Tab-separated table of C-alpha atoms in Angstrom:
chain	number	residue	atom	x	y	z
J	1	MET	CA	214.649	233.547	43.026
J	2	VAL	CA	217.641	235.372	44.414
J	3	VAL	CA	220.722	235.579	42.258
J	4	ALA	CA	222.919	238.465	43.327
J	5	MET	CA	222.483	241.284	45.755
J	6	HIS	CA	225.833	242.798	46.580
J	7	MET	CA	228.480	244.735	44.682
J	8	SER	CA	230.191	242.688	41.973
J	9	ASP	CA	233.816	242.929	40.900
J	10	GLY	CA	234.397	245.754	38.456
J	11	LEU	CA	231.896	248.360	39.671
J	12	VAL	CA	234.767	250.409	41.091
J	13	ASN	CA	238.372	250.453	39.914
J	14	ILE	CA	241.104	248.395	41.569
J	15	PRO	CA	242.731	251.230	43.610
J	16	THR	CA	239.327	252.094	45.093
J	17	ALA	CA	238.569	248.442	45.796
J	18	LEU	CA	241.967	248.092	47.512
J	19	ALA	CA	241.535	251.278	49.533
J	20	PHE	CA	238.233	250.037	50.929
J	21	ALA	CA	239.713	246.605	51.569
J	22	VAL	CA	242.196	248.404	53.842
J	23	VAL	CA	239.327	250.306	55.510
J	24	ALA	CA	237.503	247.004	56.052
J	25	VAL	CA	240.574	245.262	57.522
J	26	ILE	CA	241.229	248.121	59.948
J	27	GLY	CA	237.576	248.290	60.987
J	28	LEU	CA	237.353	244.542	61.483
J	29	GLY	CA	240.587	244.554	63.467
J	30	PHE	CA	238.997	246.935	65.953
J	31	ALA	CA	235.800	244.909	65.888
J	32	VAL	CA	237.533	241.632	66.776
J	33	THR	CA	239.283	243.143	69.794
J	34	ARG	CA	236.200	245.003	71.031
J	35	ALA	CA	233.728	242.169	70.302
J	36	ARG	CA	235.249	239.941	73.013
J	37	ARG	CA	233.732	242.165	75.700
J	38	ASP	CA	230.251	241.456	74.403
J	39	LEU	CA	230.720	237.716	73.957
J	40	ASP	CA	230.186	235.203	76.742
J	41	ASP	CA	228.711	231.706	77.077
J	42	ARG	CA	225.211	233.070	76.510
J	43	THR	CA	225.734	235.757	73.868
J	44	ALA	CA	228.210	233.826	71.656
J	45	PRO	CA	225.581	231.267	70.501
J	46	MET	CA	223.101	234.138	70.071
J	47	ALA	CA	225.572	235.950	67.803
J	48	GLY	CA	226.046	232.798	65.714
J	49	LEU	CA	222.283	232.427	65.305
J	50	VAL	CA	221.793	236.110	64.477
J	51	THR	CA	224.417	235.756	61.725
J	52	ALA	CA	222.591	232.787	60.181
J	53	PHE	CA	219.291	234.683	60.514
J	54	VAL	CA	220.688	237.631	58.539
J	55	PHE	CA	221.943	235.226	55.846
J	56	ALA	CA	218.464	233.664	55.591
J	57	VAL	CA	216.518	236.935	55.571
J	58	GLN	CA	218.843	238.484	52.966
J	59	MET	CA	217.578	235.762	50.581
J	60	ILE	CA	214.067	237.164	50.825
J	61	ASN	CA	213.881	239.919	48.229
J	62	PHE	CA	210.662	241.877	48.625
J	63	PRO	CA	209.119	243.978	45.825
J	64	ILE	CA	209.471	247.749	46.202
J	65	LEU	CA	208.501	248.973	42.700
J	66	PRO	CA	207.480	247.179	39.514
J	67	GLY	CA	210.668	245.432	38.380
J	68	ALA	CA	212.698	246.314	41.474
J	69	SER	CA	213.151	244.583	44.805
J	70	GLY	CA	215.041	245.037	48.026
J	71	HIS	CA	216.369	242.865	50.809
J	72	LEU	CA	217.521	243.258	54.378
J	73	LEU	CA	221.014	244.630	54.959
J	74	GLY	CA	220.804	243.881	58.678
J	75	GLY	CA	222.997	246.599	60.199
J	76	ALA	CA	220.590	247.963	62.795
J	77	LEU	CA	219.232	244.470	63.462
J	78	VAL	CA	222.580	243.036	64.519
J	79	ALA	CA	223.642	246.221	66.333
J	80	ILE	CA	220.504	246.164	68.489
J	81	LEU	CA	220.625	242.416	69.198
J	82	VAL	CA	224.350	241.752	69.697
J	83	GLY	CA	226.042	245.170	69.728
J	84	PRO	CA	227.961	246.952	66.970
J	85	TRP	CA	231.332	245.193	67.294
J	86	VAL	CA	229.973	241.660	67.250
J	87	GLY	CA	227.350	242.828	64.748
J	88	SER	CA	229.910	244.045	62.232
J	89	LEU	CA	231.556	240.608	62.418
J	90	CYS	CA	228.130	238.948	61.864
J	91	ILE	CA	227.519	240.899	58.654
J	92	THR	CA	231.097	240.293	57.491
J	93	ILE	CA	230.701	236.525	57.917
J	94	VAL	CA	227.458	236.643	55.903
J	95	LEU	CA	229.199	238.587	53.116
J	96	VAL	CA	232.181	236.222	53.035
J	97	VAL	CA	229.970	233.106	52.920
J	98	GLN	CA	227.884	234.677	50.136
J	99	ALA	CA	230.941	235.703	48.109
J	100	LEU	CA	232.844	232.422	48.466
J	101	LEU	CA	230.036	229.846	48.273
J	102	PHE	CA	227.115	231.573	46.547
J	103	ALA	CA	228.989	233.706	43.961
J	104	ASP	CA	227.140	236.737	45.358
J	105	GLY	CA	229.263	239.851	45.804
J	106	GLY	CA	232.662	240.059	44.143
J	107	LEU	CA	235.877	238.996	45.869
J	108	THR	CA	237.658	242.279	45.098
J	109	ALA	CA	234.407	244.013	46.108
J	110	LEU	CA	234.467	242.440	49.580
J	111	GLY	CA	236.186	245.515	51.013
J	112	THR	CA	233.505	247.849	49.691
J	113	ASN	CA	230.651	245.519	50.636
J	114	ILE	CA	232.049	245.068	54.171
J	115	THR	CA	232.608	248.822	54.513
J	116	ASN	CA	229.072	249.660	53.363
J	117	MET	CA	227.049	247.041	55.198
J	118	ALA	CA	229.194	245.694	58.059
J	119	LEU	CA	230.792	249.007	59.119
J	120	VAL	CA	228.753	251.978	57.852
J	121	GLY	CA	225.383	250.205	58.058
J	122	VAL	CA	225.956	248.617	61.474
J	123	PHE	CA	227.421	251.690	63.163
J	124	THR	CA	224.849	254.051	61.664
J	125	GLY	CA	222.071	251.790	62.902
J	126	TYR	CA	223.749	251.567	66.299
J	127	ALA	CA	224.185	255.339	66.608
J	128	VAL	CA	220.498	255.918	65.894
J	129	ALA	CA	219.463	253.125	68.265
J	130	VAL	CA	221.631	254.506	71.095
J	131	ALA	CA	220.245	258.011	70.529
J	132	MET	CA	216.751	256.557	70.934
J	133	ARG	CA	217.628	254.123	73.745
J	134	GLY	CA	215.591	256.004	76.352
J	135	LEU	CA	212.512	255.583	74.196
J	136	ALA	CA	213.371	251.951	73.470
J	137	ARG	CA	213.553	251.154	77.187
J	138	ARG	CA	210.292	252.946	78.022
J	139	SER	CA	207.809	250.765	76.177
J	140	ARG	CA	207.378	248.048	73.598
J	141	GLY	CA	206.162	250.635	71.108
J	142	GLY	CA	209.279	252.673	71.800
J	143	LEU	CA	211.512	249.681	71.130
J	144	LEU	CA	209.743	248.926	67.838
J	145	ALA	CA	209.962	252.578	66.748
J	146	THR	CA	213.677	252.640	67.616
J	147	ALA	CA	214.334	249.479	65.610
J	148	PHE	CA	212.360	250.788	62.636
J	149	VAL	CA	214.052	254.195	62.506
J	150	ALA	CA	217.558	252.784	63.084
J	151	ALA	CA	217.040	250.261	60.281
J	152	PHE	CA	215.636	252.847	57.873
J	153	VAL	CA	218.581	255.179	58.447
J	154	ASN	CA	221.158	252.364	58.213
J	155	THR	CA	219.785	251.338	54.803
J	156	VAL	CA	219.862	254.832	53.318
J	157	VAL	CA	223.299	255.690	54.729
J	158	ALA	CA	224.786	252.363	53.574
J	159	SER	CA	223.503	253.133	50.067
J	160	LEU	CA	225.225	256.531	50.276
J	161	ALA	CA	228.501	254.749	51.030
J	162	PHE	CA	228.223	253.087	47.615
J	163	VAL	CA	227.656	256.501	46.025
J	164	VAL	CA	230.861	257.753	47.701
J	165	GLU	CA	232.808	254.752	46.362
J	166	TYR	CA	231.369	255.298	42.889
J	167	ALA	CA	232.313	258.980	43.077
J	168	LEU	CA	235.879	258.082	44.113
J	169	GLY	CA	236.553	255.336	41.591
J	170	GLY	CA	233.448	254.200	39.791
J	171	SER	CA	234.132	252.457	36.525
J	172	GLY	CA	231.553	254.520	34.688
J	173	GLY	CA	228.367	253.825	32.820
J	174	ALA	CA	226.104	256.269	34.639
J	175	ALA	CA	226.334	259.868	35.805
J	176	LEU	CA	227.072	260.377	39.500
J	177	GLY	CA	223.927	262.472	40.003
J	178	THR	CA	221.787	259.697	38.547
J	179	VAL	CA	223.486	257.080	40.729
J	180	PHE	CA	222.959	259.246	43.821
J	181	ALA	CA	219.275	259.918	43.117
J	182	LEU	CA	218.466	256.318	42.248
J	183	MET	CA	220.429	254.797	45.151
J	184	VAL	CA	218.862	257.058	47.774
J	185	GLY	CA	215.366	256.873	46.283
J	186	LEU	CA	215.332	253.094	46.002
J	187	HIS	CA	216.943	252.576	49.411
J	188	ALA	CA	214.446	254.868	51.093
J	189	LEU	CA	211.795	252.391	49.911
J	190	ILE	CA	213.934	249.384	50.864
J	191	GLY	CA	214.531	251.060	54.223
J	192	LEU	CA	210.811	250.818	54.988
J	193	GLY	CA	210.993	247.036	54.497
J	194	GLU	CA	214.251	246.885	56.469
J	195	GLY	CA	212.520	248.840	59.238
J	196	LEU	CA	209.536	246.493	59.373
J	197	ILE	CA	211.690	243.334	59.389
J	198	THR	CA	214.017	244.762	62.031
J	199	ALA	CA	211.175	245.936	64.282
J	200	ALA	CA	209.383	242.587	63.980
J	201	THR	CA	212.544	240.613	64.770
J	202	VAL	CA	213.715	242.782	67.662
J	203	GLY	CA	210.160	242.829	69.029
J	204	ALA	CA	209.927	239.045	68.874
J	205	VAL	CA	213.269	238.508	70.639
J	206	ALA	CA	212.457	241.155	73.275
J	207	SER	CA	209.101	239.548	74.053
J	208	VAL	CA	210.673	236.195	74.956
J	209	ARG	CA	214.306	236.999	75.884
J	210	PRO	CA	214.741	240.725	76.598
J	211	ASP	CA	218.041	239.841	78.298
J	212	LEU	CA	219.399	238.837	74.861
J	213	VAL	CA	218.772	242.290	73.356
J	214	HIS	CA	222.095	244.146	73.603
J	215	LEU	CA	220.502	247.603	73.383
J	216	LEU	CA	218.318	246.913	76.446
J	217	ARG	CA	221.168	245.755	78.669
J	218	PRO	CA	222.004	248.109	81.550
J	219	THR	CA	224.747	250.544	80.583
J	220	ARG	CA	227.734	251.105	82.854
J	221	ALA	CA	226.385	254.522	83.851
J	222	ALA	CA	223.038	252.993	84.809
J	223	LEU	CA	224.804	250.309	86.866
J	224	ASP	CA	226.976	252.879	88.661
J	225	SER	CA	224.018	255.055	89.575
J	226	ARG	CA	222.046	252.110	90.910
J	227	ASP	CA	221.495	252.017	94.665
J	228	PRO	CA	224.263	249.742	96.017
J	229	SER	CA	222.032	248.107	98.668
M	1	MET	CA	216.940	241.365	85.588
M	2	SER	CA	214.810	238.292	86.197
M	3	ASN	CA	216.344	234.903	86.800
M	4	ALA	CA	215.411	233.935	83.234
M	5	GLY	CA	218.914	234.867	82.152
M	6	THR	CA	220.411	232.086	84.208
M	7	ASP	CA	217.867	229.462	83.189
M	8	SER	CA	219.814	227.438	80.664
M	9	SER	CA	216.886	225.272	79.540
M	10	THR	CA	214.740	228.212	78.433
M	11	VAL	CA	217.660	229.864	76.690
M	12	THR	CA	218.413	226.621	74.859
M	13	ARG	CA	214.755	226.391	73.830
M	14	PHE	CA	214.996	229.954	72.510
M	15	TYR	CA	218.133	229.113	70.484
M	16	VAL	CA	216.451	226.046	68.966
M	17	GLY	CA	213.353	228.066	68.060
M	18	PHE	CA	215.472	230.831	66.530
M	19	LEU	CA	217.375	228.292	64.414
M	20	LEU	CA	214.118	226.657	63.246
M	21	VAL	CA	212.667	230.017	62.182
M	22	THR	CA	215.921	230.752	60.319
M	23	LEU	CA	215.806	227.373	58.519
M	24	ILE	CA	212.147	227.891	57.539
M	25	ILE	CA	212.975	231.321	56.080
M	26	ALA	CA	215.968	230.040	54.082
M	27	GLY	CA	214.416	226.697	53.136
M	28	GLY	CA	210.800	227.664	52.478
M	29	LEU	CA	210.105	231.386	52.350
M	30	SER	CA	213.013	231.837	49.918
M	31	TYR	CA	210.843	230.295	47.147
M	32	PHE	CA	208.557	233.314	47.400
M	33	ALA	CA	211.310	235.930	47.128
M	34	SER	CA	211.019	238.511	44.363
M	35	SER	CA	213.253	237.767	41.377
M	36	SER	CA	213.458	241.423	40.352
M	37	PRO	CA	216.870	243.085	40.646
M	38	ASP	CA	217.534	244.604	44.086
M	39	GLY	CA	218.196	248.285	44.743
M	40	LEU	CA	221.878	248.183	43.795
M	41	ASP	CA	221.316	246.011	40.710
M	42	THR	CA	218.508	248.304	39.587
M	43	VAL	CA	220.983	251.193	39.696
M	44	THR	CA	223.826	249.322	37.971
M	45	LEU	CA	221.437	248.110	35.236
M	46	HIS	CA	219.939	251.584	34.720
M	47	GLY	CA	220.315	252.497	31.043
M	48	CYS	CA	220.613	248.900	29.849
M	49	GLN	CA	218.169	246.357	28.557
M	50	VAL	CA	218.761	242.763	29.574
M	51	VAL	CA	218.408	240.621	26.452
M	52	GLU	CA	218.388	236.835	26.484
M	53	VAL	CA	220.902	235.437	23.992
M	54	GLU	CA	222.157	231.904	23.364
M	55	THR	CA	225.143	232.272	25.675
M	56	GLY	CA	223.093	233.753	28.517
M	57	GLU	CA	222.205	237.377	29.015
M	58	GLN	CA	223.451	240.434	27.176
M	59	LEU	CA	223.252	244.052	28.292
M	60	ASN	CA	222.246	246.436	25.526
M	61	GLY	CA	222.701	250.167	26.069
M	62	SER	CA	225.001	251.876	28.538
M	63	CYS	CA	225.069	251.041	32.248
M	64	ILE	CA	227.423	250.411	35.171
M	65	ALA	CA	226.839	246.651	35.165
M	66	GLN	CA	228.623	246.368	31.810
M	67	ASN	CA	231.892	246.697	33.742
M	68	THR	CA	231.307	243.391	35.525
M	69	GLY	CA	232.066	239.897	34.334
M	70	ASP	CA	231.294	236.421	35.583
M	71	HIS	CA	231.863	235.857	39.277
M	72	ILE	CA	235.180	234.192	40.096
M	73	VAL	CA	233.381	231.340	41.878
M	74	ALA	CA	230.484	231.207	39.381
M	75	GLY	CA	231.251	227.487	39.152
M	76	SER	CA	230.613	226.949	42.871
M	77	PRO	CA	228.034	224.187	43.495
M	78	LEU	CA	225.969	226.746	45.440
M	79	ALA	CA	226.343	229.602	42.939
M	80	ASP	CA	223.273	231.803	42.522
M	81	TYR	CA	221.602	230.193	45.546
M	82	SER	CA	220.909	226.884	43.817
M	83	ILE	CA	222.353	223.386	43.820
M	84	GLY	CA	224.424	223.153	40.647
M	85	GLY	CA	222.139	225.672	38.949
M	86	ALA	CA	219.128	223.312	39.118
M	87	GLU	CA	215.649	224.838	39.165
M	88	GLY	CA	213.730	224.652	42.425
M	89	THR	CA	216.744	224.122	44.677
M	90	THR	CA	216.833	227.592	46.224
M	91	GLY	CA	215.547	226.329	49.563
M	92	VAL	CA	218.094	223.513	49.722
M	93	ALA	CA	220.904	225.961	48.977
M	94	GLY	CA	219.473	228.302	51.612
M	95	VAL	CA	219.465	225.583	54.269
M	96	ALA	CA	223.064	224.702	53.343
M	97	GLY	CA	223.968	228.384	53.707
M	98	VAL	CA	222.340	228.620	57.119
M	99	VAL	CA	224.185	225.506	58.345
M	100	VAL	CA	227.550	226.802	57.094
M	101	THR	CA	226.919	230.292	58.474
M	102	VAL	CA	225.813	229.171	61.917
M	103	LEU	CA	228.822	226.840	62.216
M	104	VAL	CA	231.364	229.432	61.036
M	105	ALA	CA	229.882	232.311	63.037
M	106	GLY	CA	229.013	230.254	66.115
M	107	GLY	CA	232.484	228.697	66.117
M	108	LEU	CA	234.262	232.026	65.735
M	109	PHE	CA	232.202	233.762	68.433
M	110	TRP	CA	232.598	230.792	70.788
M	111	LEU	CA	236.392	231.007	70.388
M	112	LEU	CA	236.363	234.795	70.882
M	113	ARG	CA	234.138	234.785	73.984
M	114	ARG	CA	235.345	235.711	77.453
M	115	ARG	CA	235.780	232.512	79.431
M	116	GLY	CA	234.311	231.901	82.846
M	117	SER	CA	232.197	235.048	82.614
M	118	ARG	CA	229.027	233.178	83.377
M	119	ASN	CA	229.162	233.249	87.168
């Protein structure tokens, strides 16, 4: 049974929580203005469904070690399917619903949770996916490999964002070196699960509706270089 | 691109299938989720032993999680992914979460979308 999976109130001090709330608000402000470009009559319902899908899959904690589990963060998944701007809003909505209705993730911790998963996680996953886009377009195997690697990296880097917050204003209880080693070690294992889930999901969508996979859409450069006939 | 992108009946069928898969995950698969602490909780509980006491759980030792208290909305009817804390209601809470999420997110993205971009 799932009980809690995001940062609670009190893990970092109030100034740190506030600072990252400001980071989150600024990031989301950009996201809202840029997301419009990627939303139309066809992609807006897709983005709503992807958001609900992330909520559902985050409930499925999978075992990684005896006594420890992991769950999807979803950064690379949303970035590949709906783009990074819309994707960061998807993850934010999931986090807000979880914090307000399911008592999962603290209210003062929303800024840190949004920063880690909706901004750092999504844009890290997107950067990796874009770097591998040529491979992703070449074959189905390439697309699956891209999704897996992007998801693995997004999980580990998002966990590092927590380590940074703990270093800046952690409320204590464990040494920073221990927190760093445990966070990265555990999230490398979780990243394998995140990679598998992301590859399976992106692969499934691409096999029936490749036009709904944001990463596979023609880029402006590709459109410009296309023969105008 | 193929003409599939303009075929509204197949895209609607895809949306319905996607929503059904999502509901099955939240409503059914969620019963099989691991109850062990996740990566972050494993780190914040490192150094502590969780001991069951009359008032709930107590953390013995020294760990980051000792800095946290009850969640502000711990009294929410959906708190801890259950209906009023009842055993065996994880799936029901999950379905409720999916419905709320798809309405909030779908509504927001529908309002934000570029109009008349279809043709």
